[in-house]
Coordinates of C-alpha atoms in Angstrom, one line a residue:
M1 CA -227.6 25.3 -8.5
V2 CA -227.0 28.0 -6.3
R3 CA -226.3 25.7 -3.1
F4 CA -223.9 23.7 -5.3
R5 CA -222.1 26.8 -6.2
K6 CA -222.0 27.5 -2.3
F7 CA -220.7 24.3 -1.6
I8 CA -218.0 24.2 -4.3
F9 CA -216.9 27.6 -3.1
T10 CA -216.9 26.7 0.6
F11 CA -215.0 23.4 -0.3
F12 CA -212.4 25.4 -2.5
L13 CA -211.4 28.0 0.8
L14 CA -211.1 25.2 3.2
S15 CA -209.0 23.1 0.8
L16 CA -206.8 26.7 0.3
L17 CA -206.8 27.0 4.2
S18 CA -205.7 23.2 4.6
I19 CA -202.9 24.0 2.1
N20 CA -201.6 27.2 3.6
I21 CA -201.6 25.0 7.3
Q22 CA -199.5 22.6 5.7
K23 CA -197.3 24.9 4.3
V24 CA -196.8 26.5 7.7
H25 CA -195.8 23.2 9.2
A26 CA -193.3 22.6 6.3
T27 CA -191.2 25.6 6.1
G28 CA -190.1 28.9 7.8
W29 CA -191.4 29.8 11.1
T30 CA -194.3 28.5 12.7
N31 CA -196.3 28.7 16.0
G32 CA -196.5 26.2 18.7
L33 CA -196.0 25.6 22.4
Y34 CA -193.0 25.7 24.4
F35 CA -192.5 23.5 27.3
D36 CA -189.9 24.4 29.9
G37 CA -189.0 20.7 31.1
I38 CA -189.9 21.6 34.8
D39 CA -193.6 20.9 35.3
D40 CA -195.3 22.0 31.7
Y41 CA -197.5 19.8 30.2
V42 CA -200.8 19.7 28.0
R43 CA -203.8 17.6 29.2
V44 CA -206.7 16.0 26.6
K45 CA -209.4 14.5 28.8
Y46 CA -210.0 11.0 28.3
S47 CA -212.4 9.7 25.6
P48 CA -212.8 6.3 24.0
V49 CA -212.4 7.7 20.7
L50 CA -208.8 8.4 21.5
Q51 CA -208.1 4.6 22.5
P52 CA -208.6 2.7 19.6
T53 CA -207.6 -0.9 19.5
D54 CA -207.0 -1.9 15.7
K55 CA -205.0 0.5 14.5
L56 CA -203.7 4.1 15.2
E57 CA -201.1 6.4 14.1
I58 CA -199.4 9.5 15.9
E59 CA -197.8 12.6 14.2
A60 CA -196.2 15.4 15.7
G61 CA -194.0 18.3 14.7
V62 CA -190.9 18.8 17.4
Y63 CA -188.2 21.1 17.8
A64 CA -185.8 20.5 20.5
D65 CA -182.3 20.1 21.3
W66 CA -181.8 16.5 21.2
D67 CA -178.5 16.3 22.8
E68 CA -179.7 17.7 25.8
L69 CA -182.8 15.4 25.6
R70 CA -180.6 12.4 25.4
K71 CA -179.2 13.7 28.9
R72 CA -182.5 14.1 30.6
G73 CA -183.8 10.6 30.6
W74 CA -187.2 9.3 29.7
T75 CA -190.0 11.5 28.8
A76 CA -192.6 11.4 26.2
V77 CA -193.9 13.8 23.5
V78 CA -197.3 12.2 23.3
S79 CA -198.6 9.5 25.8
N80 CA -201.7 7.8 26.8
T81 CA -200.0 4.6 28.4
Q82 CA -199.9 2.9 31.9
V83 CA -199.8 -0.9 31.3
G84 CA -201.4 -0.3 28.1
G85 CA -201.9 2.4 25.4
Y86 CA -199.3 4.3 23.2
A87 CA -196.7 6.9 23.2
L88 CA -194.1 8.9 21.0
T89 CA -191.6 8.3 23.9
I90 CA -187.9 9.5 24.0
N91 CA -185.5 7.3 26.2
S92 CA -188.2 4.6 27.0
S93 CA -187.1 1.7 29.0
V94 CA -188.8 -0.3 26.3
F95 CA -185.6 0.5 23.9
T96 CA -181.9 0.2 24.5
G97 CA -179.8 3.4 24.8
N98 CA -181.1 6.9 24.0
T99 CA -183.7 6.5 21.5
I100 CA -187.0 8.5 20.0
G101 CA -189.7 6.2 18.8
V102 CA -193.3 4.6 19.2
V103 CA -194.4 2.2 21.4
F104 CA -197.8 0.0 21.5
H105 CA -199.1 -2.1 24.0
I106 CA -200.1 -5.3 22.0
G107 CA -201.2 -8.2 23.6
S108 CA -199.5 -8.4 27.0
S109 CA -196.5 -6.3 26.3
Y110 CA -194.9 -2.9 24.7
R111 CA -193.7 -3.3 21.4
G112 CA -192.0 -0.3 19.4
V113 CA -189.7 1.0 17.1
S114 CA -187.1 3.7 17.5
I115 CA -183.9 5.2 16.1
P116 CA -181.0 6.7 18.2
L117 CA -181.2 10.2 19.3
S118 CA -177.7 10.8 17.8
E119 CA -179.3 10.4 14.4
L120 CA -181.1 13.8 14.5
T121 CA -179.8 16.7 13.4
P122 CA -180.6 19.7 16.0
G123 CA -183.9 21.5 15.6
Y124 CA -186.9 20.8 13.7
H125 CA -188.4 17.1 12.8
V126 CA -191.6 15.7 12.0
F127 CA -192.3 12.4 13.9
K128 CA -195.0 9.8 12.6
G129 CA -195.2 6.3 13.9
G130 CA -198.3 3.6 14.0
Y131 CA -199.5 0.3 14.0
D132 CA -201.6 -0.7 11.2
G133 CA -202.7 -4.2 12.4
S134 CA -199.6 -5.9 11.0
K135 CA -196.5 -3.9 11.9
I136 CA -195.3 -1.1 13.7
Y137 CA -193.5 1.5 11.8
F138 CA -191.9 5.2 12.0
Y139 CA -191.0 8.0 9.9
V140 CA -188.9 10.6 10.4
D141 CA -189.1 14.0 8.3
G142 CA -191.1 11.8 5.9
E143 CA -188.3 8.6 5.5
L144 CA -189.2 5.5 6.7
K145 CA -186.7 4.8 9.5
R146 CA -188.0 1.5 11.3
T147 CA -190.7 -1.3 11.0
L148 CA -191.9 -4.1 13.7
N149 CA -193.9 -6.9 12.1
V150 CA -196.4 -7.6 14.8
T151 CA -200.2 -8.4 15.1
G152 CA -202.8 -8.1 17.9
S153 CA -205.0 -5.6 19.2
I154 CA -203.8 -2.6 21.3
T155 CA -204.7 -2.7 24.9
Y156 CA -205.5 -0.4 27.7
S157 CA -205.8 -0.9 31.3
L158 CA -207.0 2.7 32.4
K159 CA -209.2 5.5 31.3
N160 CA -206.6 8.2 31.3
A161 CA -205.9 11.4 29.5
L162 CA -203.8 12.1 26.8
I163 CA -200.7 13.5 28.2
I164 CA -198.6 15.9 25.9
G165 CA -194.9 16.7 27.2
N166 CA -194.7 13.7 29.5
D167 CA -195.6 10.3 29.8
A168 CA -199.3 9.8 30.9
G169 CA -200.3 8.7 34.3
N170 CA -203.3 6.9 36.3
G171 CA -205.6 9.4 35.7
D172 CA -205.2 13.1 34.5
I173 CA -202.0 14.2 35.4
P174 CA -198.6 13.0 34.2
D175 CA -196.8 10.0 35.4
T176 CA -194.4 10.8 38.4
G177 CA -191.5 8.8 37.1
S178 CA -190.6 10.5 34.0
K179 CA -189.4 13.8 33.4
Y180 CA -190.9 16.7 31.5
F181 CA -190.3 17.4 27.8
K182 CA -188.2 20.4 27.1
G183 CA -188.5 22.1 23.6
Y184 CA -191.3 23.4 21.1
I185 CA -194.1 21.3 19.8
D186 CA -195.5 22.6 16.3
Y187 CA -198.6 20.3 16.3
V188 CA -199.8 16.6 17.5
K189 CA -202.2 14.4 15.5
I190 CA -203.8 11.3 16.3
S191 CA -205.5 9.0 13.5
R192 CA -206.9 5.8 13.0
G193 CA -206.4 5.0 9.2
N194 CA -207.5 7.9 7.3
T195 CA -209.7 9.1 10.1
I196 CA -208.0 12.0 12.4
L197 CA -209.5 11.4 15.8
G198 CA -207.7 14.4 17.0
E199 CA -205.5 17.3 16.0
W200 CA -204.2 19.9 17.8
L201 CA -202.4 22.6 15.6
F202 CA -201.1 25.2 18.3
E203 CA -201.9 28.3 16.5
E204 CA -203.7 30.3 19.0
M205 CA -201.0 32.1 20.4
N206 CA -203.1 33.1 23.5
G207 CA -205.5 31.5 26.2
L208 CA -205.1 28.2 28.1
I209 CA -206.8 26.0 25.6
A210 CA -205.8 24.7 22.5
Y211 CA -208.5 23.6 20.0
D212 CA -209.2 20.5 18.3
S213 CA -208.9 20.9 14.4
S214 CA -210.5 17.8 13.9
G215 CA -214.0 18.4 14.6
N216 CA -214.2 16.3 17.7
S217 CA -214.2 18.8 20.3
F218 CA -211.3 16.9 22.1
N219 CA -209.9 20.6 23.3
A220 CA -206.3 20.7 25.3
E221 CA -205.8 22.3 28.4
L222 CA -202.3 24.2 28.9
L223 CA -201.2 23.7 32.3
N224 CA -198.2 24.7 34.7
G225 CA -197.2 27.6 32.3
V226 CA -197.1 26.2 28.8
S227 CA -196.3 29.1 26.4
W228 CA -197.0 29.8 23.4
S229 CA -194.4 30.7 20.9
T230 CA -193.1 31.4 17.6
F231 CA -189.9 29.2 16.5
P232 CA -188.2 28.5 13.4
K233 CA -188.5 25.0 11.7
G234 CA -184.7 25.2 10.7
D235 CA -181.9 24.5 13.3
I236 CA -181.1 26.9 15.7
F237 CA -179.5 24.4 18.3
P238 CA -175.5 24.8 18.2
P239 CA -173.7 21.4 18.5
S240 CA -172.5 20.1 22.0
E241 CA -169.3 21.9 23.4
V242 CA -165.9 20.5 22.9
R243 CA -164.7 18.4 25.9
N244 CA -161.4 16.8 27.4
V245 CA -159.4 20.1 26.8
E246 CA -155.9 20.0 27.6
I247 CA -153.5 23.2 27.4
F248 CA -149.7 23.0 27.1
S249 CA -148.1 26.3 27.7
Q250 CA -144.5 27.5 26.5
T251 CA -142.7 30.7 26.7
Q252 CA -144.2 32.2 23.6
Q253 CA -146.6 29.5 22.6
I254 CA -150.0 27.8 24.0
D255 CA -150.9 24.4 22.7
L256 CA -154.3 23.2 22.8
M257 CA -155.9 19.7 22.3
F258 CA -159.6 18.7 22.7
L259 CA -162.3 16.0 21.7
T260 CA -165.0 17.5 19.2
P261 CA -168.8 16.3 19.8
N262 CA -170.1 13.2 17.8
E263 CA -172.7 14.9 16.0
L264 CA -174.3 14.9 12.6
D265 CA -174.4 18.4 11.5
F266 CA -171.0 19.3 13.6
A267 CA -169.3 21.2 11.2
G268 CA -166.0 22.6 13.1
T269 CA -164.6 25.1 15.7
K270 CA -163.8 28.6 16.4
I271 CA -160.7 29.4 18.5
Y272 CA -160.6 32.7 20.2
L273 CA -157.9 34.7 22.1
N274 CA -158.9 37.2 24.2
N275 CA -162.3 37.6 22.8
V276 CA -160.8 37.8 19.1
L277 CA -161.5 35.4 16.9
V278 CA -158.0 34.0 15.4
A279 CA -158.9 30.8 13.6
T280 CA -161.7 28.7 12.3
L281 CA -161.1 24.8 12.2
D282 CA -163.1 22.1 10.3
K283 CA -164.5 19.3 12.0
T284 CA -161.7 17.1 11.6
K285 CA -159.0 19.3 13.5
T286 CA -158.6 18.6 17.3
S287 CA -155.9 20.9 18.1
Y288 CA -154.7 24.4 17.7
S289 CA -151.5 26.2 18.7
F290 CA -151.0 30.1 19.5
T291 CA -147.8 31.4 18.6
D292 CA -145.5 34.5 19.0
L293 CA -147.0 35.1 22.5
I294 CA -145.7 37.4 25.2
P295 CA -143.7 35.5 27.9
N296 CA -145.3 35.3 31.4
T297 CA -148.9 36.5 30.2
T298 CA -152.0 35.2 30.9
Y299 CA -154.6 34.9 28.0
T300 CA -158.1 34.0 27.8
I301 CA -158.9 31.3 25.5
K302 CA -162.5 30.2 24.2
I303 CA -163.5 27.2 21.9
T304 CA -167.0 27.2 20.2
T305 CA -168.6 24.7 18.0
F306 CA -170.5 25.6 15.3
D307 CA -172.4 23.4 12.5
E308 CA -173.5 23.3 9.0
T309 CA -176.5 25.6 9.7
G310 CA -174.0 28.2 11.3
N311 CA -175.2 27.8 14.7
E312 CA -172.3 28.5 17.3
S313 CA -172.2 27.1 20.9
E314 CA -171.5 29.5 23.9
G315 CA -168.0 27.9 24.1
V316 CA -165.5 26.5 26.7
T317 CA -163.8 29.4 28.0
M318 CA -160.5 28.9 30.0
T319 CA -157.2 30.9 31.0
A320 CA -153.9 29.9 30.3
R321 CA -150.2 31.7 31.1
T322 CA -147.2 31.7 29.1
K323 CA -144.2 30.4 30.8
T324 CA -141.4 32.7 32.0
P325 CA -138.3 32.0 29.8
I326 CA -134.9 31.1 31.4
V327 CA -133.0 33.9 31.8
D328 CA -129.2 34.7 30.7
N329 CA -126.3 33.5 32.9
V330 CA -124.9 36.7 34.9
G331 CA -121.9 38.2 33.1
N332 CA -118.5 38.9 34.0
L333 CA -117.8 36.3 36.9
Q334 CA -114.7 37.0 38.9
A335 CA -113.2 35.5 42.0
D336 CA -110.7 37.2 44.4
A337 CA -109.3 34.6 46.8
K338 CA -107.5 35.2 50.1
Y339 CA -106.5 32.6 52.6
D340 CA -109.5 32.8 54.4
R341 CA -112.3 34.3 51.8
V342 CA -113.0 34.4 48.5
K343 CA -115.1 36.9 46.9
L344 CA -117.4 36.6 43.9
S345 CA -118.6 39.2 41.6
W346 CA -120.4 39.6 38.7
T347 CA -123.0 41.5 36.3
R348 CA -126.7 40.6 36.3
P349 CA -128.5 39.7 33.0
D350 CA -130.5 42.4 31.4
S351 CA -133.9 40.7 31.8
E352 CA -137.0 41.9 33.6
F353 CA -137.8 38.1 34.4
F354 CA -134.6 37.9 36.3
S355 CA -135.3 37.0 40.2
H356 CA -131.6 36.1 41.5
A357 CA -128.3 34.6 41.2
K358 CA -127.7 31.2 43.2
I359 CA -124.0 30.2 44.1
Y360 CA -123.0 27.0 44.6
R361 CA -119.6 25.5 45.3
K362 CA -117.2 22.6 45.5
K363 CA -113.9 21.6 46.4
V364 CA -111.3 20.7 43.8
E365 CA -109.3 18.1 44.9
Q366 CA -106.2 16.0 43.3
K367 CA -107.6 12.7 42.5
S368 CA -105.2 9.4 43.6
F369 CA -104.4 7.0 40.8
W370 CA -106.8 4.8 41.8
D371 CA -109.6 7.5 42.0
Q372 CA -108.6 8.4 38.5
L373 CA -108.8 4.7 37.3
F374 CA -112.0 3.8 39.1
G375 CA -113.8 7.2 39.4
T376 CA -114.7 6.8 43.2
T377 CA -116.3 10.2 44.3
S378 CA -118.4 11.3 47.1
V379 CA -121.5 13.3 47.1
S380 CA -123.5 14.7 50.1
A381 CA -127.0 14.7 50.2
E382 CA -127.1 18.3 49.6
T383 CA -124.8 17.9 46.7
T384 CA -126.1 18.6 42.9
S385 CA -125.5 15.9 40.4
D386 CA -122.6 17.8 39.4
G387 CA -121.0 17.7 42.8
Y388 CA -121.8 21.4 43.5
T389 CA -123.5 22.3 46.5
P390 CA -125.7 25.2 47.1
M391 CA -124.1 27.9 49.2
F392 CA -126.1 31.4 48.9
E393 CA -128.8 33.1 47.0
T394 CA -129.0 36.9 46.4
N395 CA -130.3 39.5 44.1
G396 CA -127.1 41.8 44.3
T397 CA -124.0 41.5 42.4
Y398 CA -121.2 39.9 44.7
W399 CA -121.0 37.6 47.6
T400 CA -117.8 36.5 50.1
D401 CA -117.3 32.7 51.1
L402 CA -116.0 32.8 54.3
T403 CA -115.9 29.2 54.8
V404 CA -112.9 28.6 53.0
T405 CA -109.7 27.0 54.1
P406 CA -105.7 27.5 53.1
D407 CA -104.3 26.3 50.2
T408 CA -107.7 24.9 48.5
T409 CA -108.8 24.9 45.1
Y410 CA -112.7 25.5 44.9
S411 CA -115.0 25.8 41.7
Y412 CA -118.0 28.0 41.8
K413 CA -121.2 28.0 39.9
V414 CA -123.5 30.8 39.6
T415 CA -126.8 30.2 38.0
S416 CA -129.5 32.9 37.2
V417 CA -132.9 32.3 38.8
N418 CA -136.3 33.6 36.8
I419 CA -139.3 34.9 38.5
E420 CA -140.7 31.5 38.6
G421 CA -137.6 29.7 40.4
N422 CA -136.3 28.2 37.1
E423 CA -132.4 28.2 36.7
S424 CA -130.2 29.0 33.8
Q425 CA -127.1 26.4 33.6
G426 CA -124.8 28.6 35.0
V427 CA -121.1 29.8 34.7
T428 CA -118.1 28.5 36.5
I429 CA -114.8 29.6 37.7
E430 CA -112.2 28.0 39.6
T431 CA -109.9 29.8 42.3
T432 CA -107.4 28.8 44.6
T433 CA -106.8 30.3 48.2
P434 CA -103.4 31.1 49.3
S435 CA -101.3 29.8 52.5
E436 CA -102.1 31.3 55.8
P437 CA -99.9 34.0 56.8
V438 CA -97.2 33.4 59.3
P439 CA -98.5 35.3 62.3
V440 CA -96.2 37.4 64.3
L441 CA -95.9 38.4 67.2
T442 CA -95.4 42.2 68.3
G443 CA -95.7 44.7 71.1
V444 CA -95.3 41.8 73.7
A445 CA -94.5 43.4 77.2
T446 CA -94.6 42.0 80.8
T447 CA -96.4 43.7 83.7
Q448 CA -97.3 42.7 87.4
N449 CA -100.6 43.6 88.9
E450 CA -101.8 44.1 92.1
N451 CA -101.3 40.4 93.4
G452 CA -97.9 40.2 92.2
D453 CA -99.0 38.1 88.9
Y454 CA -97.3 38.3 85.9
V455 CA -99.4 40.1 82.9
V456 CA -97.7 39.1 79.5
T457 CA -99.6 41.5 76.6
W458 CA -99.3 41.5 73.2
T459 CA -100.7 44.0 70.4
S460 CA -100.5 41.7 67.7
P461 CA -102.2 39.3 66.4
A462 CA -105.6 39.6 66.9
R463 CA -106.6 36.5 65.3
G464 CA -105.9 32.9 66.3
T465 CA -104.2 31.6 69.1
V466 CA -101.4 32.4 71.6
K467 CA -99.4 29.9 73.5
L468 CA -97.3 30.5 76.4
L469 CA -94.6 28.1 77.6
I470 CA -92.3 28.0 80.7
E471 CA -89.6 26.0 80.8
G472 CA -90.6 24.3 77.7
R473 CA -93.9 23.0 78.9
E474 CA -97.1 24.3 77.7
Y475 CA -98.8 27.0 80.4
A476 CA -101.6 28.4 78.6
Q477 CA -103.1 29.2 75.5
V478 CA -105.7 31.9 74.9
D479 CA -107.3 33.2 72.0
A480 CA -105.2 36.1 70.5
A481 CA -107.8 38.7 70.8
T482 CA -107.6 38.6 74.6
K483 CA -104.1 39.9 73.9
Q484 CA -103.0 38.9 77.5
I485 CA -101.8 36.1 79.7
I486 CA -101.5 36.1 83.5
V487 CA -98.9 34.2 85.1
R488 CA -99.3 33.7 88.8
K489 CA -96.1 35.0 90.2
E490 CA -95.3 31.3 92.3
D491 CA -95.6 29.7 88.6
M492 CA -93.4 32.0 86.7
K493 CA -89.4 30.8 86.5
T494 CA -86.2 32.2 85.3
D495 CA -83.4 30.8 83.4
F496 CA -79.4 30.6 84.3
F497 CA -79.1 34.3 83.4
G498 CA -82.0 35.4 85.7
A499 CA -84.3 36.0 82.7
Y500 CA -88.0 34.5 82.6
A501 CA -88.1 31.1 81.3
A502 CA -91.2 31.8 79.4
T503 CA -91.8 32.1 75.7
L504 CA -95.1 33.1 73.5
I505 CA -95.9 31.4 70.2
P506 CA -98.5 32.3 67.7
I507 CA -100.8 30.1 66.2
G508 CA -102.8 31.2 63.0
D509 CA -106.6 30.1 62.5
Y510 CA -105.6 27.5 60.4
G511 CA -102.6 26.2 62.7
T512 CA -100.1 27.8 61.0
K513 CA -97.1 28.5 63.9
G514 CA -95.5 31.7 64.0
Q515 CA -91.8 32.8 65.7
A516 CA -91.4 32.2 69.7
V517 CA -91.0 35.3 71.4
N518 CA -89.2 35.4 74.9
V519 CA -91.4 37.2 78.0
P520 CA -89.8 40.2 78.9
S521 CA -88.5 40.6 82.3
I522 CA -89.3 43.5 84.4
G523 CA -87.7 44.7 87.5
G524 CA -83.9 45.6 86.0
K525 CA -83.4 42.1 84.7
I526 CA -81.4 41.7 81.8
D527 CA -83.1 40.0 79.0
F528 CA -81.1 37.8 76.6
P529 CA -82.5 37.2 73.2
L530 CA -82.2 33.3 74.1
S531 CA -83.6 31.5 77.0
F532 CA -81.4 29.6 79.0
Q533 CA -82.7 26.6 77.9
D534 CA -82.3 27.6 74.0
F535 CA -78.7 29.1 75.3
L536 CA -77.9 25.4 76.4
E537 CA -79.4 23.7 73.4
T538 CA -77.6 26.1 71.1
V539 CA -74.2 25.5 72.9
V540 CA -74.6 21.8 72.5
S541 CA -75.5 22.0 69.1
I542 CA -72.3 24.1 68.5
L543 CA -70.1 21.7 70.6
A544 CA -71.4 18.7 68.7
W545 CA -70.5 20.6 65.4
V546 CA -66.9 21.7 66.1
A547 CA -66.1 18.8 68.3
P548 CA -64.1 16.7 65.9
F549 CA -62.4 19.8 64.3
L550 CA -61.0 20.4 67.7
L551 CA -60.2 16.9 68.1
L552 CA -58.2 16.8 64.8
S553 CA -56.5 20.1 65.9
F554 CA -55.1 18.4 69.1
V555 CA -53.9 15.8 66.8
F556 CA -52.0 17.7 64.4
I557 CA -50.6 19.9 67.4
F558 CA -49.4 17.4 70.1
W559 CA -49.1 14.5 67.5
R560 CA -45.3 13.9 68.2
P561 CA -45.8 13.6 72.3
I562 CA -48.7 11.5 71.4
F563 CA -46.7 9.5 69.0
N564 CA -43.7 8.8 71.3
F565 CA -46.3 8.2 74.2
F566 CA -47.7 5.0 72.4
K567 CA -44.4 4.1 71.0
K568 CA -43.0 3.6 74.6
S569 CA -46.0 1.8 75.8
F570 CA -46.0 -0.5 72.9
A571 CA -41.7 -1.1 73.5
K572 CA -42.4 -1.8 77.3
G573 CA -45.7 -4.3 76.7
G574 CA -43.8 -6.1 73.6
R575 CA -40.7 -7.1 75.6
V576 CA -40.4 -10.6 75.9
K577 CA -38.6 -12.2 79.4
Q578 CA -35.8 -14.6 79.0

């Protein structure tokens, strides 16, 4: 009776312990192993007990970032494969796409069932898959996901170790062609029907041995730094980051567009500006606009994702700069036109973003009837679409155009350029240059040098040219600024009155001719206001004008004698001989 009571008490304690253990695996935090994804794995040495052929079930509690595992490639949580055996595998070549499931080598090939990794929410899941002699099945968190009807025996080709954290190899080490698992494993259990063949709860939290709680003593070795860890059985993994982020900047606004992750527990995004949370968006939103920003300013923007549990990603961080506004046009544009220059003046716009003014010009010409009718125009390669040609750039408030011609109408356009090089529309002004003033020769004098040559000088003008004529023929033409012309003594001629038969004619920069001036004589000779040739031309002109009047006067004075002369002549000439 006493032994029976002890048995009942022991059974009760074991049952209570078993219940507590199952609770640890169901909720809250749990102990387990962390695998770094580099070279960590756990090995259970070969035993025929762990290679049943008629039926087998694999169960494991796993905590991982499933999206990261999807990218890592082929690996396994538990494996006893190599041309035979079984595995709880990830991204196996037995299946298409990124999946997690179980495979069994039945007959001559691997058969199995799986689900896409995208169906898993981040965090902790319990996977259980097996073969019962008639079908393969796969559960996730107690929910049946897939089945496959199949019969036959599980076959093995090697006496190799059971590997936790990678795919099994030919002996006691993992396969070299697969990736190491990254994440947490809470426990692993291998069963045949209702019989537990091996169970590793990973509750020790120290040492390099994980003990088999099934009673079969298939203790596991922790290799290459597998570490004990306590981790939550809830979700602590944030969603993937947003992608394909596009930024569109304006002067006081920045617009964002992005794509969100396609994950089951994705709940939304958070938008930060200069590390300050400014908006929380639901999962349907894929754009956001910052408004009322400062122009020409750089901002730091971060977009994070969060899931239904509240896990937030590190985020995607970028910088964006608002544009510089187009500054106002210059003010009070004025033009002061001379025959050889046009001076423009203006006031600068009151803007910190103003850089300089840009001046354009076009010549305004009177179009012919046909030009107005057909709209013909000529535009050089340097002109803009509105016909203006760039002339100058300055950050000052005036500019003088020295390339104008007299009697010409010009239109000027002045634009404001901001610090980024963008121009305002500009303001225009039209002005007409006056005619070139008629040049006047003053201070004309004649001297002789030591060679006896004549040196003709003048005090003005100093611009344009001066032409010297001798006896009406061009002798020389020089720049007016030289203010002298040398005439060889043998070339100088005199007129009827003994004065020099030489004249000077001033010519302006644009071809305007001034009044001719006689070269003054030296040596006591009398200078007449006219040259001999001019005198003769003047006399001839006067005679041509007064000759008819003189002839008419002679007729009135001498009409009677003339009349009698003609009468007598006609009388003699008209007599008829008998």
